[in-house]
């Protein structure tokens, strides 16, 4: 069942029979040492608060800005991520930092399509079925269109989750979908629970990437898959210069015009430049315990999809 949107530090989860707070001082989640917020130097606690404020500020215009900043290409990147996942009916997905539901909705559509193809193949192999039996089969499939698949959207920001739930209601998504308020660095889920973990354009905003990767490993079942879609480092020198020019001169202006928020989009651009390059992130994923880690550059490395398995 979906969790209520209560403040993160008030949420309790059970692990190993003991209740524990989701946010707080465990494993260095207090103020901590200095880190960065874009090009600023801040404490870890300050960074968490500032990032929370960024997404609280941009939540209502988040999807519109994504379309404007990427000329709609982010939709193709997300489609590629879900096709790379290739979920089958029965898959249990955890989508972290997925507040507005883009990955979750694509996952549901993909699984429904797989289920529909399976039903059609099954009916073609039973040519002697009556019209009534065919109709009943379709009705049964419609009532279980996801084949026990479920997606849990987990996001630390209640405003992002609010936007996602409104979108789901408007678009008619309800079956197999739940929304949970939680921190990627301290997930409110049991060990070995999910078949797939995705994080799309979210890990860049995590204060302790190492903790987030450890948590991803913990909540995945043995054989489970980790998939991360994130802005990365451009390999083509000419494209890199043009990309920098667009990022720093155009994106903040779009943020001001569309969302009325220059500073948040200035931070988002700066955070991309501070994010580890592909090989460094690959090493971090391996350090968290994942095997068969690789990455696929899209659009010359403007974004990359990192993949790994828990064995």
Tab-separated table of C-alpha atoms in Angstrom:
chain	number	residue	atom	x	y	z
A	1	UNK	CA	0.000	0.000	0.000
A	2	UNK	CA	1.147	3.532	-0.625
A	3	UNK	CA	2.698	5.341	2.305
A	4	UNK	CA	1.281	8.654	3.494
A	5	UNK	CA	3.125	11.851	2.725
A	6	UNK	CA	4.284	12.534	6.281
A	7	UNK	CA	7.605	14.314	6.978
A	8	UNK	CA	10.542	12.015	6.246
A	9	UNK	CA	12.107	12.259	9.704
A	10	UNK	CA	8.824	11.129	11.263
A	11	UNK	CA	8.522	8.004	9.122
A	12	UNK	CA	9.592	4.747	10.714
A	13	UNK	CA	10.504	1.545	8.929
A	14	UNK	CA	11.191	-1.939	10.185
A	15	UNK	CA	14.443	-3.721	9.431
A	16	UNK	CA	15.491	-6.859	11.237
A	17	UNK	CA	12.653	-6.463	13.763
A	18	UNK	CA	13.698	-3.019	14.997
A	19	UNK	CA	12.154	0.340	14.251
A	20	UNK	CA	14.468	3.084	13.031
A	21	UNK	CA	14.118	6.676	11.786
A	22	UNK	CA	14.546	7.187	8.044
A	23	UNK	CA	16.416	10.464	8.396
A	24	UNK	CA	18.835	11.481	11.081
A	25	UNK	CA	22.338	10.804	12.210
A	26	UNK	CA	22.699	7.113	11.281
A	27	UNK	CA	25.643	6.425	8.957
A	28	UNK	CA	26.697	10.058	8.797
A	29	UNK	CA	23.384	11.627	7.805
A	30	UNK	CA	23.882	14.561	10.196
A	31	UNK	CA	25.668	17.782	9.270
A	32	UNK	CA	28.734	15.864	8.159
A	33	UNK	CA	31.799	17.225	6.402
A	34	UNK	CA	31.850	19.858	3.718
A	35	UNK	CA	30.532	19.044	0.256
A	36	UNK	CA	29.287	21.069	-2.700
A	37	UNK	CA	26.022	22.610	-3.798
A	38	UNK	CA	26.679	23.424	-7.418
A	39	UNK	CA	29.867	25.489	-7.269
A	40	UNK	CA	29.326	26.471	-3.606
A	41	UNK	CA	30.992	24.762	-0.647
A	42	UNK	CA	28.456	23.797	2.032
A	43	UNK	CA	27.974	21.215	4.772
A	44	UNK	CA	26.106	18.012	3.974
A	45	UNK	CA	23.136	19.184	6.059
A	46	UNK	CA	23.041	22.506	4.210
A	47	UNK	CA	23.220	20.723	0.861
A	48	UNK	CA	20.272	18.465	1.735
A	49	UNK	CA	18.175	21.442	2.774
A	50	UNK	CA	19.102	23.493	-0.292
A	51	UNK	CA	18.355	20.617	-2.694
A	52	UNK	CA	15.033	20.009	-0.981
A	53	UNK	CA	14.176	23.676	-1.486
A	54	UNK	CA	15.223	23.524	-5.157
A	55	UNK	CA	12.803	20.710	-5.963
A	56	UNK	CA	10.062	22.116	-3.783
A	57	UNK	CA	10.407	25.309	-5.813
A	58	UNK	CA	10.451	23.711	-9.283
A	59	UNK	CA	8.015	20.798	-8.730
A	60	UNK	CA	5.009	22.349	-10.491
A	61	UNK	CA	7.049	23.360	-13.554
A	62	UNK	CA	9.431	20.380	-13.481
A	63	UNK	CA	7.976	18.537	-16.495
A	64	UNK	CA	7.580	21.696	-18.581
A	65	UNK	CA	11.182	22.673	-17.857
A	66	UNK	CA	12.438	19.192	-18.754
A	67	UNK	CA	10.768	19.506	-22.144
A	68	UNK	CA	12.129	23.022	-22.642
A	69	UNK	CA	15.705	22.304	-21.521
A	70	UNK	CA	16.108	19.114	-23.553
A	71	UNK	CA	13.798	19.984	-26.461
A	72	UNK	CA	11.762	16.942	-25.424
A	73	UNK	CA	14.689	14.538	-25.836
A	74	UNK	CA	14.468	13.497	-22.161
A	75	UNK	CA	11.385	11.494	-23.158
A	76	UNK	CA	13.460	9.415	-25.587
A	77	UNK	CA	16.182	8.892	-22.961
A	78	UNK	CA	13.584	7.593	-20.501
A	79	UNK	CA	12.077	5.321	-23.162
A	80	UNK	CA	15.535	3.867	-23.798
A	81	UNK	CA	16.007	3.268	-20.058
A	82	UNK	CA	12.755	1.283	-19.795
A	83	UNK	CA	13.499	-0.703	-22.965
A	84	UNK	CA	16.927	-1.506	-21.541
A	85	UNK	CA	15.199	-2.694	-18.372
A	86	UNK	CA	12.837	-4.863	-20.483
A	87	UNK	CA	10.520	-5.668	-17.555
A	88	UNK	CA	8.304	-8.724	-17.688
A	89	UNK	CA	4.919	-9.225	-15.971
A	90	UNK	CA	5.529	-9.794	-12.274
A	91	UNK	CA	8.488	-7.409	-12.031
A	92	UNK	CA	8.690	-5.369	-8.826
A	93	UNK	CA	10.322	-1.997	-9.550
A	94	UNK	CA	11.587	0.646	-7.159
A	95	UNK	CA	11.949	4.027	-8.868
A	96	UNK	CA	13.923	6.361	-6.618
A	97	UNK	CA	13.755	10.154	-7.004
A	98	UNK	CA	10.948	9.505	-9.474
A	99	UNK	CA	8.421	11.865	-7.930
A	100	UNK	CA	6.656	13.010	-11.101
A	101	UNK	CA	6.135	9.426	-12.287
A	102	UNK	CA	7.807	9.499	-15.723
A	103	UNK	CA	9.618	6.166	-15.288
A	104	UNK	CA	6.727	4.552	-13.407
A	105	UNK	CA	4.192	5.353	-16.131
A	106	UNK	CA	6.530	4.054	-18.835
A	107	UNK	CA	7.084	0.868	-16.835
A	108	UNK	CA	3.324	0.292	-16.544
A	109	UNK	CA	2.798	0.911	-20.269
A	110	UNK	CA	5.635	-1.460	-21.175
A	111	UNK	CA	4.373	-4.296	-18.968
A	112	UNK	CA	0.821	-3.844	-20.233
A	113	UNK	CA	2.110	-4.105	-23.799
A	114	UNK	CA	4.017	-7.309	-22.981
A	115	UNK	CA	0.919	-8.778	-21.342
A	116	UNK	CA	-1.203	-7.902	-24.385
A	117	UNK	CA	1.251	-9.618	-26.749
A	118	UNK	CA	1.327	-12.682	-24.502
A	119	UNK	CA	-2.472	-12.900	-24.546
A	120	UNK	CA	-2.642	-12.555	-28.320
A	121	UNK	CA	-0.033	-15.306	-28.794
A	122	UNK	CA	-1.918	-17.574	-26.414
A	123	UNK	CA	-5.212	-17.060	-28.226
A	124	UNK	CA	-3.639	-17.628	-31.645
A	125	UNK	CA	-2.451	-21.021	-30.437
A	126	UNK	CA	-6.007	-21.952	-29.434
A	127	UNK	CA	-7.968	-21.540	-32.666
A	128	UNK	CA	-10.789	-23.738	-31.375
A	129	UNK	CA	-11.814	-21.314	-28.615
A	130	UNK	CA	-15.352	-19.968	-28.771
A	131	UNK	CA	-16.095	-16.266	-28.993
A	132	UNK	CA	-17.232	-16.354	-25.356
A	133	UNK	CA	-13.976	-17.960	-24.209
A	134	UNK	CA	-11.930	-15.374	-26.130
A	135	UNK	CA	-13.990	-12.556	-24.588
A	136	UNK	CA	-13.542	-13.974	-21.098
A	137	UNK	CA	-9.800	-14.256	-21.636
A	138	UNK	CA	-9.588	-10.593	-22.633
A	139	UNK	CA	-11.674	-9.544	-19.637
A	140	UNK	CA	-9.444	-11.542	-17.293
A	141	UNK	CA	-6.339	-10.020	-18.844
A	142	UNK	CA	-7.805	-6.522	-18.541
A	143	UNK	CA	-8.397	-7.033	-14.817
A	144	UNK	CA	-4.768	-8.134	-14.370
A	145	UNK	CA	-3.085	-6.094	-17.065
A	146	UNK	CA	0.197	-5.866	-15.125
A	147	UNK	CA	0.430	-9.542	-14.225
A	148	UNK	CA	1.259	-8.772	-10.559
A	149	UNK	CA	3.890	-6.199	-11.556
A	150	UNK	CA	4.229	-3.247	-9.228
A	151	UNK	CA	6.189	-0.015	-9.207
A	152	UNK	CA	6.962	1.923	-6.041
A	153	UNK	CA	7.902	5.555	-6.588
A	154	UNK	CA	10.102	6.829	-3.765
A	155	UNK	CA	11.044	10.494	-3.482
A	156	UNK	CA	12.294	12.637	-0.613
A	157	UNK	CA	10.298	15.666	-1.735
A	158	UNK	CA	6.582	15.712	-0.924
A	159	UNK	CA	5.863	18.390	-3.544
A	160	UNK	CA	7.328	16.215	-6.308
A	161	UNK	CA	5.245	13.267	-5.109
A	162	UNK	CA	2.165	15.474	-5.042
A	163	UNK	CA	2.721	16.407	-8.694
A	164	UNK	CA	3.269	12.749	-9.611
A	165	UNK	CA	0.077	11.592	-7.897
A	166	UNK	CA	-1.913	14.313	-9.649
A	167	UNK	CA	-0.470	13.216	-13.006
A	168	UNK	CA	-1.288	9.566	-12.270
A	169	UNK	CA	-4.885	10.449	-11.444
A	170	UNK	CA	-5.219	12.605	-14.557
A	171	UNK	CA	-3.687	9.936	-16.844
A	172	UNK	CA	-5.611	7.048	-15.279
A	173	UNK	CA	-2.741	5.168	-13.619
A	174	UNK	CA	-3.660	3.431	-10.373
A	175	UNK	CA	-3.124	-0.328	-10.633
A	176	UNK	CA	0.257	-1.547	-9.413
A	177	UNK	CA	1.453	1.935	-8.447
A	178	UNK	CA	2.322	3.328	-5.017
A	179	UNK	CA	4.047	6.442	-3.716
A	180	UNK	CA	6.437	6.536	-0.763
A	181	UNK	CA	8.197	9.469	0.877
A	182	UNK	CA	11.786	8.427	1.547
A	183	UNK	CA	15.465	9.278	1.317
A	184	UNK	CA	17.665	7.486	-1.250
A	185	UNK	CA	20.419	7.354	1.381
A	186	UNK	CA	18.156	5.616	3.914
A	187	UNK	CA	15.416	3.736	2.066
A	188	UNK	CA	12.301	2.666	4.031
A	189	UNK	CA	12.234	-0.860	2.574
A	190	UNK	CA	13.321	-4.330	3.646
A	191	UNK	CA	16.408	-6.072	2.290
A	192	UNK	CA	16.189	-8.145	-0.920
A	193	UNK	CA	12.761	-6.798	-1.919
A	194	UNK	CA	12.871	-5.445	-5.513
A	195	UNK	CA	13.707	-6.935	-8.905
A	196	UNK	CA	14.824	-3.616	-10.413
A	197	UNK	CA	15.988	-0.291	-8.963
A	198	UNK	CA	15.936	2.794	-11.183
A	199	UNK	CA	17.032	6.348	-10.532
A	200	UNK	CA	16.634	8.835	-13.390
A	201	UNK	CA	18.194	12.285	-13.064
A	202	UNK	CA	18.215	11.859	-9.299
A	203	UNK	CA	21.519	10.452	-8.129
A	204	UNK	CA	23.242	13.727	-9.037
A	205	UNK	CA	21.220	15.393	-6.278
A	206	UNK	CA	22.019	12.815	-3.594
A	207	UNK	CA	24.419	14.155	-0.965
A	208	UNK	CA	26.164	10.814	-0.326
A	209	UNK	CA	26.155	8.844	-3.575
A	210	UNK	CA	28.011	5.990	-1.870
A	211	UNK	CA	25.194	5.570	0.671
A	212	UNK	CA	22.545	5.696	-2.054
A	213	UNK	CA	24.356	2.963	-4.005
A	214	UNK	CA	24.693	0.820	-0.863
A	215	UNK	CA	20.963	1.198	-0.253
A	216	UNK	CA	20.185	0.299	-3.869
A	217	UNK	CA	22.236	-2.882	-3.440
A	218	UNK	CA	20.565	-3.705	-0.119
A	219	UNK	CA	16.948	-3.486	-1.304
A	220	UNK	CA	17.508	-5.427	-4.543
A	221	UNK	CA	16.930	-9.167	-4.636
A	222	UNK	CA	19.864	-11.399	-5.620
A	223	UNK	CA	19.857	-11.213	-9.406
A	224	UNK	CA	18.235	-7.780	-9.252
A	225	UNK	CA	19.264	-4.969	-11.572
A	226	UNK	CA	20.395	-1.406	-10.917
A	227	UNK	CA	19.775	1.193	-13.635
A	228	UNK	CA	20.791	4.840	-13.437
A	229	UNK	CA	20.002	7.487	-16.057
A	230	UNK	CA	21.928	10.691	-15.473
A	231	UNK	CA	23.511	13.679	-17.157
A	232	UNK	CA	27.173	12.868	-17.704
A	233	UNK	CA	30.320	14.100	-19.439
A	234	UNK	CA	30.361	14.840	-23.168
A	235	UNK	CA	33.100	13.090	-25.128
A	236	UNK	CA	33.090	15.318	-28.240
A	237	UNK	CA	35.173	18.522	-27.589
A	238	UNK	CA	33.170	20.718	-29.976
A	239	UNK	CA	29.832	19.468	-28.677
A	240	UNK	CA	31.120	19.924	-25.127
A	241	UNK	CA	31.818	23.623	-25.719
A	242	UNK	CA	28.419	24.179	-27.334
A	243	UNK	CA	26.757	22.246	-24.502
A	244	UNK	CA	28.492	24.417	-21.888
A	245	UNK	CA	27.387	27.564	-23.679
A	246	UNK	CA	23.786	26.357	-23.851
A	247	UNK	CA	23.806	25.123	-20.247
A	248	UNK	CA	25.119	28.254	-18.587
A	249	UNK	CA	23.654	30.915	-20.900
A	250	UNK	CA	20.259	29.460	-21.857
A	251	UNK	CA	18.994	27.042	-19.197
A	252	UNK	CA	18.957	29.540	-16.274
A	253	UNK	CA	17.134	32.021	-18.504
A	254	UNK	CA	14.531	29.348	-19.339
A	255	UNK	CA	14.229	28.668	-15.620
A	256	UNK	CA	13.493	32.316	-14.951
A	257	UNK	CA	11.036	32.705	-17.839
A	258	UNK	CA	9.118	29.419	-17.381
A	259	UNK	CA	9.443	28.652	-13.679
A	260	UNK	CA	10.338	32.087	-12.287
A	261	UNK	CA	13.422	30.519	-10.721
A	262	UNK	CA	16.875	31.383	-12.071
A	263	UNK	CA	18.853	30.117	-9.058
A	264	UNK	CA	17.449	26.587	-9.010
A	265	UNK	CA	18.309	25.991	-12.651
A	266	UNK	CA	21.720	27.600	-12.233
A	267	UNK	CA	22.327	25.000	-9.502
A	268	UNK	CA	21.085	22.158	-11.715
A	269	UNK	CA	23.543	23.138	-14.454
A	270	UNK	CA	26.405	23.442	-11.976
A	271	UNK	CA	25.519	20.080	-10.412
A	272	UNK	CA	25.920	18.395	-13.811
A	273	UNK	CA	29.458	19.769	-14.099
A	274	UNK	CA	30.332	18.556	-10.578
A	275	UNK	CA	28.955	15.058	-11.180
A	276	UNK	CA	31.503	12.210	-11.553
A	277	UNK	CA	32.363	11.167	-15.132
A	278	UNK	CA	31.225	7.816	-16.491
A	279	UNK	CA	34.233	5.698	-15.473
A	280	UNK	CA	34.311	7.174	-11.962
A	281	UNK	CA	30.616	6.476	-11.391
A	282	UNK	CA	31.109	2.963	-12.767
A	283	UNK	CA	33.831	2.376	-10.149
A	284	UNK	CA	31.549	3.679	-7.388
A	285	UNK	CA	28.791	1.274	-8.456
A	286	UNK	CA	31.271	-1.604	-8.404
A	287	UNK	CA	32.494	-0.529	-4.954
A	288	UNK	CA	28.887	-0.821	-3.720
A	289	UNK	CA	28.996	-4.531	-4.639
A	290	UNK	CA	27.411	-4.629	-8.090
A	291	UNK	CA	28.681	-6.930	-10.848
A	292	UNK	CA	28.673	-6.683	-14.645
A	293	UNK	CA	28.642	-2.889	-14.362
A	294	UNK	CA	28.655	-1.009	-17.653
A	295	UNK	CA	27.292	2.179	-19.157
A	296	UNK	CA	25.786	3.370	-22.413
A	297	UNK	CA	26.408	6.934	-23.567
A	298	UNK	CA	23.497	8.693	-25.249
A	299	UNK	CA	24.002	11.777	-27.433
A	300	UNK	CA	27.807	11.647	-27.065
A	301	UNK	CA	27.617	11.388	-23.290
A	302	UNK	CA	25.214	14.234	-22.556
A	303	UNK	CA	23.500	11.495	-20.582
A	304	UNK	CA	24.542	7.951	-19.724
A	305	UNK	CA	22.733	4.842	-18.514
A	306	UNK	CA	24.727	2.874	-15.938
A	307	UNK	CA	23.710	-0.729	-15.291
A	308	UNK	CA	24.754	-3.327	-12.726
A	309	UNK	CA	23.524	-6.547	-11.131
A	310	UNK	CA	23.334	-7.823	-7.571
A	311	UNK	CA	24.625	-11.396	-7.715
